[in-house]
mmCIF file of C-alpha atoms in Angstrom:
data_model
loop_
_atom_site.group_PDB
_atom_site.id
_atom_site.type_symbol
_atom_site.label_atom_id
_atom_site.label_comp_id
_atom_site.label_asym_id
_atom_site.label_seq_id
_atom_site.Cartn_x
_atom_site.Cartn_y
_atom_site.Cartn_z
ATOM 1 C CA MET A 1438 -62.075 155.567 263.611
ATOM 2 C CA THR A 1439 -60.539 159.192 263.840
ATOM 3 C CA ASP A 1440 -57.560 158.796 266.705
ATOM 4 C CA LYS A 1441 -54.992 160.900 267.814
ATOM 5 C CA ALA A 1442 -52.383 159.899 265.061
ATOM 6 C CA ALA A 1443 -55.337 161.376 262.598
ATOM 7 C CA TRP A 1444 -55.639 164.475 264.502
ATOM 8 C CA GLU A 1445 -52.521 164.710 264.363
ATOM 9 C CA GLY A 1446 -52.239 164.607 260.380
ATOM 10 C CA ARG A 1447 -54.364 164.962 257.466
ATOM 11 C CA VAL A 1448 -57.553 165.337 259.931
ATOM 12 C CA GLY A 1449 -56.225 168.268 261.449
ATOM 13 C CA MET A 1450 -55.002 169.761 258.675
ATOM 14 C CA THR A 1451 -58.188 169.444 256.854
ATOM 15 C CA TRP A 1452 -60.162 170.971 260.136
ATOM 16 C CA ALA A 1453 -57.513 173.645 260.251
ATOM 17 C CA THR A 1454 -57.993 174.896 256.470
ATOM 18 C CA HIS A 1455 -61.911 174.832 256.711
ATOM 19 C CA TRP A 1456 -61.906 176.242 260.896
ATOM 20 C CA SER A 1457 -64.726 178.511 259.635
ATOM 21 C CA ARG A 1458 -66.844 176.135 258.285
ATOM 22 C CA THR A 1459 -66.645 173.395 261.424
ATOM 23 C CA ASP A 1460 -67.336 176.600 263.237
ATOM 24 C CA ARG A 1461 -70.708 177.385 261.228
ATOM 25 C CA SER A 1462 -72.186 174.287 261.611
ATOM 26 C CA PHE A 1463 -71.573 174.147 265.341
ATOM 27 C CA THR A 1464 -73.246 177.925 266.000
ATOM 28 C CA GLY A 1465 -75.988 176.238 267.491
ATOM 29 C CA LEU A 1466 -74.719 173.587 269.924
ATOM 30 C CA THR A 1467 -71.816 176.265 270.628
ATOM 31 C CA ASP A 1468 -74.201 178.657 272.182
ATOM 32 C CA LEU A 1469 -75.722 175.974 274.382
ATOM 33 C CA LEU A 1470 -72.573 175.213 275.805
ATOM 34 C CA LEU A 1471 -71.309 178.363 276.477
ATOM 35 C CA ALA A 1472 -74.134 178.979 278.566
ATOM 36 C CA ARG A 1473 -73.820 175.973 280.622
ATOM 37 C CA ALA A 1474 -70.202 176.426 281.126
ATOM 38 C CA SER A 1475 -70.332 180.191 282.371
ATOM 39 C CA ALA A 1476 -73.197 179.058 284.727
ATOM 40 C CA ARG A 1477 -70.692 179.724 287.715
ATOM 41 C CA PRO A 1478 -67.579 182.330 288.341
ATOM 42 C CA ILE A 1479 -64.556 181.462 285.753
ATOM 43 C CA GLU A 1480 -60.821 182.086 286.829
ATOM 44 C CA ARG A 1481 -58.628 179.261 285.152
ATOM 45 C CA VAL A 1482 -60.207 177.194 281.334
ATOM 46 C CA LEU A 1483 -58.837 173.973 279.929
ATOM 47 C CA ASP A 1484 -60.150 173.719 276.971
ATOM 48 C CA ILE A 1485 -59.902 170.252 275.274
ATOM 49 C CA GLY A 1486 -58.988 169.468 272.276
ATOM 50 C CA CYS A 1487 -59.668 173.057 271.142
ATOM 51 C CA GLY A 1488 -59.396 173.123 267.658
ATOM 52 C CA ALA A 1489 -59.085 176.403 266.154
ATOM 53 C CA GLY A 1490 -60.081 177.893 269.455
ATOM 54 C CA GLU A 1491 -63.872 179.044 268.806
ATOM 55 C CA LEU A 1492 -64.601 177.885 272.600
ATOM 56 C CA SER A 1493 -61.502 179.079 274.143
ATOM 57 C CA LEU A 1494 -62.293 182.859 272.091
ATOM 58 C CA ALA A 1495 -65.795 183.028 273.284
ATOM 59 C CA LEU A 1496 -64.756 181.950 276.804
ATOM 60 C CA ALA A 1497 -61.584 184.361 276.679
ATOM 61 C CA ARG A 1498 -64.062 187.297 275.657
ATOM 62 C CA ALA A 1499 -67.307 186.697 277.827
ATOM 63 C CA HIS A 1500 -64.647 185.936 280.846
ATOM 64 C CA PRO A 1501 -61.275 188.567 280.755
ATOM 65 C CA ALA A 1502 -60.727 188.239 283.890
ATOM 66 C CA ALA A 1503 -60.411 184.718 283.355
ATOM 67 C CA GLU A 1504 -57.227 182.860 281.847
ATOM 68 C CA ILE A 1505 -57.986 180.392 279.388
ATOM 69 C CA VAL A 1506 -55.682 177.513 277.949
ATOM 70 C CA GLY A 1507 -56.456 175.499 274.567
ATOM 71 C CA VAL A 1508 -54.896 172.612 273.869
ATOM 72 C CA ASP A 1509 -55.107 170.335 271.222
ATOM 73 C CA VAL A 1510 -52.791 167.662 269.012
ATOM 74 C CA SER A 1511 -52.812 169.345 265.636
ATOM 75 C CA GLU A 1512 -49.989 171.644 265.185
ATOM 76 C CA ASP A 1513 -52.124 173.391 262.500
ATOM 77 C CA LEU A 1514 -54.930 173.650 264.366
ATOM 78 C CA VAL A 1515 -53.187 175.279 267.065
ATOM 79 C CA ALA A 1516 -51.388 177.702 264.821
ATOM 80 C CA VAL A 1517 -54.837 178.962 263.525
ATOM 81 C CA ALA A 1518 -55.922 179.361 267.337
ATOM 82 C CA ARG A 1519 -52.640 180.845 267.979
ATOM 83 C CA GLU A 1520 -53.246 183.300 264.921
ATOM 84 C CA ARG A 1521 -57.136 183.858 266.111
ATOM 85 C CA GLY A 1522 -56.336 184.449 269.410
ATOM 86 C CA ALA A 1523 -53.228 186.783 269.029
ATOM 87 C CA LYS A 1524 -55.222 190.354 270.215
ATOM 88 C CA LEU A 1525 -56.642 188.254 273.233
ATOM 89 C CA PRO A 1526 -54.182 188.441 276.329
ATOM 90 C CA ASN A 1527 -56.166 185.750 278.190
ATOM 91 C CA VAL A 1528 -55.972 183.374 275.913
ATOM 92 C CA GLY A 1529 -53.430 180.743 274.685
ATOM 93 C CA PHE A 1530 -52.834 177.586 272.560
ATOM 94 C CA GLU A 1531 -50.274 174.616 273.667
ATOM 95 C CA LEU A 1532 -50.101 171.629 271.638
ATOM 96 C CA GLY A 1533 -50.425 168.652 273.387
ATOM 97 C CA ASP A 1534 -52.870 165.760 274.396
ATOM 98 C CA ALA A 1535 -54.793 166.350 276.449
ATOM 99 C CA ALA A 1536 -55.180 163.279 278.357
ATOM 100 C CA ILE A 1537 -51.922 163.644 279.676
ATOM 101 C CA TRP A 1538 -50.737 167.705 279.277
ATOM 102 C CA GLN A 1539 -50.601 169.412 282.575
ATOM 103 C CA ARG A 1540 -48.743 173.055 283.693
ATOM 104 C CA GLU A 1541 -47.120 173.352 287.016
ATOM 105 C CA GLY A 1542 -50.054 175.889 289.424
ATOM 106 C CA PHE A 1543 -52.516 175.223 286.602
ATOM 107 C CA SER A 1544 -55.372 174.126 288.320
ATOM 108 C CA PRO A 1545 -58.333 174.468 286.036
ATOM 109 C CA ASP A 1546 -61.716 175.425 287.680
ATOM 110 C CA LEU A 1547 -63.547 174.529 284.584
ATOM 111 C CA LEU A 1548 -62.467 172.179 281.785
ATOM 112 C CA VAL A 1549 -64.543 172.247 278.666
ATOM 113 C CA SER A 1550 -64.752 171.222 275.076
ATOM 114 C CA ARG A 1551 -67.004 171.232 272.400
ATOM 115 C CA HIS A 1552 -66.964 167.878 270.669
ATOM 116 C CA GLY A 1553 -63.730 167.773 271.457
ATOM 117 C CA VAL A 1554 -63.331 164.453 273.855
ATOM 118 C CA MET A 1555 -65.081 161.200 272.231
ATOM 119 C CA PHE A 1556 -61.099 160.383 270.490
ATOM 120 C CA PHE A 1557 -59.159 158.884 273.465
ATOM 121 C CA ASP A 1558 -57.518 155.781 273.156
ATOM 122 C CA ASP A 1559 -58.338 155.587 276.893
ATOM 123 C CA PRO A 1560 -61.058 157.234 277.827
ATOM 124 C CA VAL A 1561 -61.237 156.083 281.475
ATOM 125 C CA ALA A 1562 -57.235 157.164 281.700
ATOM 126 C CA ALA A 1563 -57.540 160.430 280.009
ATOM 127 C CA PHE A 1564 -60.564 161.814 282.441
ATOM 128 C CA SER A 1565 -58.857 160.452 285.503
ATOM 129 C CA HIS A 1566 -55.709 162.435 284.484
ATOM 130 C CA LEU A 1567 -57.867 165.536 283.931
ATOM 131 C CA HIS A 1568 -59.987 165.094 287.110
ATOM 132 C CA GLY A 1569 -56.040 164.497 289.083
ATOM 133 C CA ILE A 1570 -55.241 168.457 287.265
ATOM 134 C CA ALA A 1571 -58.884 169.704 287.556
ATOM 135 C CA ALA A 1572 -58.856 172.588 290.907
ATOM 136 C CA VAL A 1573 -60.972 171.445 294.382
ATOM 137 C CA ASP A 1574 -64.237 172.928 293.149
ATOM 138 C CA GLY A 1575 -63.320 171.909 289.486
ATOM 139 C CA ARG A 1576 -66.271 171.415 286.894
ATOM 140 C CA LEU A 1577 -66.063 169.401 283.271
ATOM 141 C CA VAL A 1578 -68.910 170.465 280.844
ATOM 142 C CA PHE A 1579 -68.376 168.796 277.489
ATOM 143 C CA SER A 1580 -70.222 167.967 274.157
ATOM 144 C CA CYS A 1581 -70.475 164.841 271.890
ATOM 145 C CA PHE A 1582 -73.218 163.339 269.569
ATOM 146 C CA ARG A 1583 -75.702 161.380 270.224
ATOM 147 C CA ALA A 1584 -76.760 158.230 268.751
ATOM 148 C CA VAL A 1585 -76.348 158.387 264.573
ATOM 149 C CA SER A 1586 -79.964 157.410 264.804
ATOM 150 C CA GLU A 1587 -80.696 160.493 266.122
ATOM 151 C CA ASN A 1588 -78.396 162.295 263.926
ATOM 152 C CA LEU A 1589 -79.754 160.789 260.988
ATOM 153 C CA TRP A 1590 -77.655 163.346 258.197
ATOM 154 C CA ALA A 1591 -74.598 161.326 258.735
ATOM 155 C CA GLN A 1592 -76.246 157.824 258.793
ATOM 156 C CA ASP A 1593 -77.895 159.285 254.969
ATOM 157 C CA VAL A 1594 -75.151 160.721 253.485
ATOM 158 C CA VAL A 1595 -72.957 157.411 254.090
ATOM 159 C CA GLY A 1596 -76.078 155.761 252.775
ATOM 160 C CA LEU A 1597 -75.466 157.813 249.439
ATOM 161 C CA LEU A 1598 -72.123 156.203 248.514
ATOM 162 C CA PRO A 1599 -72.117 152.988 246.459
ATOM 163 C CA PRO A 1600 -72.356 150.005 248.561
ATOM 164 C CA GLY A 1601 -69.429 148.307 250.526
ATOM 165 C CA SER A 1602 -67.420 151.615 249.956
ATOM 166 C CA ASP A 1603 -67.483 151.956 253.697
ATOM 167 C CA GLU A 1604 -66.814 149.632 256.186
ATOM 168 C CA PRO A 1605 -68.932 149.987 259.691
ATOM 169 C CA GLY A 1606 -66.064 149.701 262.422
ATOM 170 C CA ASP A 1607 -66.344 149.389 266.319
ATOM 171 C CA PRO A 1608 -69.087 151.413 267.652
ATOM 172 C CA PHE A 1609 -66.774 152.397 270.509
ATOM 173 C CA ALA A 1610 -63.239 153.310 268.775
ATOM 174 C CA PRO A 1611 -62.735 157.260 269.260
ATOM 175 C CA GLY A 1612 -64.375 158.942 266.759
ATOM 176 C CA PRO A 1613 -67.215 161.116 265.891
ATOM 177 C CA PHE A 1614 -69.956 158.685 267.609
ATOM 178 C CA ALA A 1615 -68.036 157.197 270.136
ATOM 179 C CA PHE A 1616 -69.753 158.579 273.305
ATOM 180 C CA SER A 1617 -72.858 158.087 272.052
ATOM 181 C CA ASP A 1618 -73.945 155.738 274.425
ATOM 182 C CA ALA A 1619 -75.207 158.124 277.309
ATOM 183 C CA THR A 1620 -74.980 155.157 280.075
ATOM 184 C CA ARG A 1621 -70.612 154.314 279.153
ATOM 185 C CA VAL A 1622 -70.343 157.938 278.990
ATOM 186 C CA GLU A 1623 -71.812 158.104 282.471
ATOM 187 C CA ALA A 1624 -69.958 154.604 283.881
ATOM 188 C CA ILE A 1625 -66.761 156.078 281.806
ATOM 189 C CA LEU A 1626 -66.642 159.429 283.814
ATOM 190 C CA THR A 1627 -67.481 157.786 287.309
ATOM 191 C CA LYS A 1628 -64.498 155.131 286.568
ATOM 192 C CA ALA A 1629 -62.487 158.641 286.471
ATOM 193 C CA GLY A 1630 -63.373 160.081 289.664
ATOM 194 C CA TRP A 1631 -65.821 162.517 288.874
ATOM 195 C CA LEU A 1632 -69.012 163.031 290.539
ATOM 196 C CA ASP A 1633 -72.688 164.359 289.854
ATOM 197 C CA VAL A 1634 -72.617 163.502 285.903
ATOM 198 C CA THR A 1635 -75.257 164.993 284.285
ATOM 199 C CA ILE A 1636 -76.166 164.013 280.641
ATOM 200 C CA GLU A 1637 -78.638 166.825 278.726
ATOM 201 C CA SER A 1638 -79.880 165.980 275.840
ATOM 202 C CA VAL A 1639 -79.920 168.837 272.986
ATOM 203 C CA ASP A 1640 -80.923 169.415 269.106
ATOM 204 C CA PHE A 1641 -79.195 172.098 267.037
ATOM 205 C CA ALA A 1642 -79.307 172.927 262.839
ATOM 206 C CA PHE A 1643 -75.961 171.556 261.631
ATOM 207 C CA VAL A 1644 -75.180 173.917 259.077
ATOM 208 C CA VAL A 1645 -73.650 172.598 256.136
ATOM 209 C CA GLY A 1646 -73.941 175.272 253.910
ATOM 210 C CA ALA A 1647 -74.614 178.732 253.209
ATOM 211 C CA GLY A 1648 -73.988 182.224 251.531
ATOM 212 C CA GLU A 1649 -74.955 182.575 247.424
ATOM 213 C CA ASP A 1650 -75.030 179.038 246.977
ATOM 214 C CA PRO A 1651 -75.663 176.906 249.914
ATOM 215 C CA ILE A 1652 -75.811 173.623 247.808
ATOM 216 C CA GLU A 1653 -72.863 173.783 246.451
ATOM 217 C CA ASP A 1654 -71.333 175.234 249.591
ATOM 218 C CA ALA A 1655 -72.603 172.062 251.394
ATOM 219 C CA LEU A 1656 -71.139 169.935 248.874
ATOM 220 C CA ALA A 1657 -68.197 171.356 249.586
ATOM 221 C CA TYR A 1658 -67.825 170.984 253.065
ATOM 222 C CA PHE A 1659 -68.893 167.166 252.660
ATOM 223 C CA ALA A 1660 -66.302 166.852 249.954
ATOM 224 C CA VAL A 1661 -63.441 167.014 252.868
ATOM 225 C CA ILE A 1662 -65.493 166.684 256.262
ATOM 226 C CA GLY A 1663 -68.140 164.420 257.267
ATOM 227 C CA PRO A 1664 -68.488 160.979 257.445
ATOM 228 C CA ALA A 1665 -68.500 160.313 253.814
ATOM 229 C CA ALA A 1666 -65.691 162.222 253.011
ATOM 230 C CA ARG A 1667 -62.485 159.660 253.208
ATOM 231 C CA ALA A 1668 -64.595 157.068 251.079
ATOM 232 C CA ALA A 1669 -65.685 159.558 248.413
ATOM 233 C CA SER A 1670 -62.421 160.654 247.975
ATOM 234 C CA GLN A 1671 -61.128 156.932 246.818
ATOM 235 C CA LEU A 1672 -64.027 156.898 244.557
ATOM 236 C CA GLY A 1673 -63.205 156.533 240.476
ATOM 237 C CA ASP A 1674 -64.534 159.406 238.874
ATOM 238 C CA ALA A 1675 -68.015 157.646 237.726
ATOM 239 C CA GLU A 1676 -68.538 156.639 240.840
ATOM 240 C CA LYS A 1677 -67.896 160.012 242.640
ATOM 241 C CA GLU A 1678 -69.805 162.344 240.173
ATOM 242 C CA ARG A 1679 -73.204 159.785 241.007
ATOM 243 C CA PHE A 1680 -72.328 159.839 244.799
ATOM 244 C CA GLN A 1681 -72.252 163.827 244.503
ATOM 245 C CA ALA A 1682 -75.376 163.830 242.113
ATOM 246 C CA ARG A 1683 -77.087 161.561 245.075
ATOM 247 C CA LEU A 1684 -75.304 163.992 247.412
ATOM 248 C CA ARG A 1685 -76.807 167.448 246.088
ATOM 249 C CA ARG A 1686 -80.270 165.609 245.464
ATOM 250 C CA TYR A 1687 -80.372 165.122 249.238
ATOM 251 C CA LEU A 1688 -78.854 168.086 250.130
ATOM 252 C CA LYS A 1689 -81.560 170.598 247.957
ATOM 253 C CA ARG A 1690 -84.604 168.713 250.481
ATOM 254 C CA HIS A 1691 -82.807 170.432 253.430
ATOM 255 C CA ALA A 1692 -82.025 173.835 251.836
ATOM 256 C CA SER A 1693 -84.018 176.929 253.030
ATOM 257 C CA GLY A 1694 -82.939 180.313 251.501
ATOM 258 C CA SER A 1695 -79.103 181.099 252.106
ATOM 259 C CA ILE A 1696 -78.722 178.004 254.522
ATOM 260 C CA VAL A 1697 -78.572 173.755 254.432
ATOM 261 C CA ALA A 1698 -79.291 173.140 257.359
ATOM 262 C CA LEU A 1699 -79.348 169.443 259.183
ATOM 263 C CA LYS A 1700 -80.939 168.552 261.675
ATOM 264 C CA ALA A 1701 -78.606 167.078 264.734
ATOM 265 C CA GLY A 1702 -78.548 165.722 268.335
ATOM 266 C CA ALA A 1703 -75.866 165.901 271.009
ATOM 267 C CA TRP A 1704 -75.206 165.552 274.698
ATOM 268 C CA ILE A 1705 -74.423 168.094 276.983
ATOM 269 C CA VAL A 1706 -72.214 166.780 279.757
ATOM 270 C CA ALA A 1707 -71.393 168.212 283.223
ATOM 271 C CA ALA A 1708 -69.927 166.585 286.485
ATOM 272 C CA THR A 1709 -67.828 168.371 289.079
ATOM 273 C CA LYS A 1710 -64.763 167.074 290.865
ATOM 274 C CA GLY A 1711 -66.616 166.874 294.032
#
């Protein structure tokens, strides 16, 4: 489980340190998401769980007349986003929980998120609040992972750990795959008042390593981010070395030139306020 407390602490700090790696890993998906988000004119945007600001910054550059606000619970990630966006006058970042955040006079006509909505403790309440603060013609557009069976890289990497190192938990608990069930996602949004829900299946290249030594770069990525990072950090030296050797062999099979890319599957979800 990766809940709000984790993002406020250790997880947020890790992602803030390695923001360039995480942005790189989602590049293909980001482009698809931006295209869907920009399908209509934009005036005011709320970026939910904005992280280090990649989506907000791209929207701010593409729509210079629009006002973009990114919100995240991680102080470390917000600090990085503010630094990155310092020269863009139409974007700002705020520390806060999008499930309850609001600003007087700010009613976004686009609410967008790249993999930032799967961590709400109470998804129906969170999306009800977001529905309430959206403009009359507001749109919701976000991405999230499909099932682990359609993201075999996650299953494969966890499978390289010693038996018993990582115990399965509640599949619907806040975490990367909490929104993998499209039927559940549609039900959550419908209960929250959103209309015209569409859920599009997209595939993208999940780039985990690049550069002169993409294998070592990918190993460094999975050491701090990903489904096995926490469990691997708790292994003894010998077990950790064996895990890394298995992971290195796995990554070599997915290397091509200067990158290591794994096949990933996501949903791009869209809905309207009414």
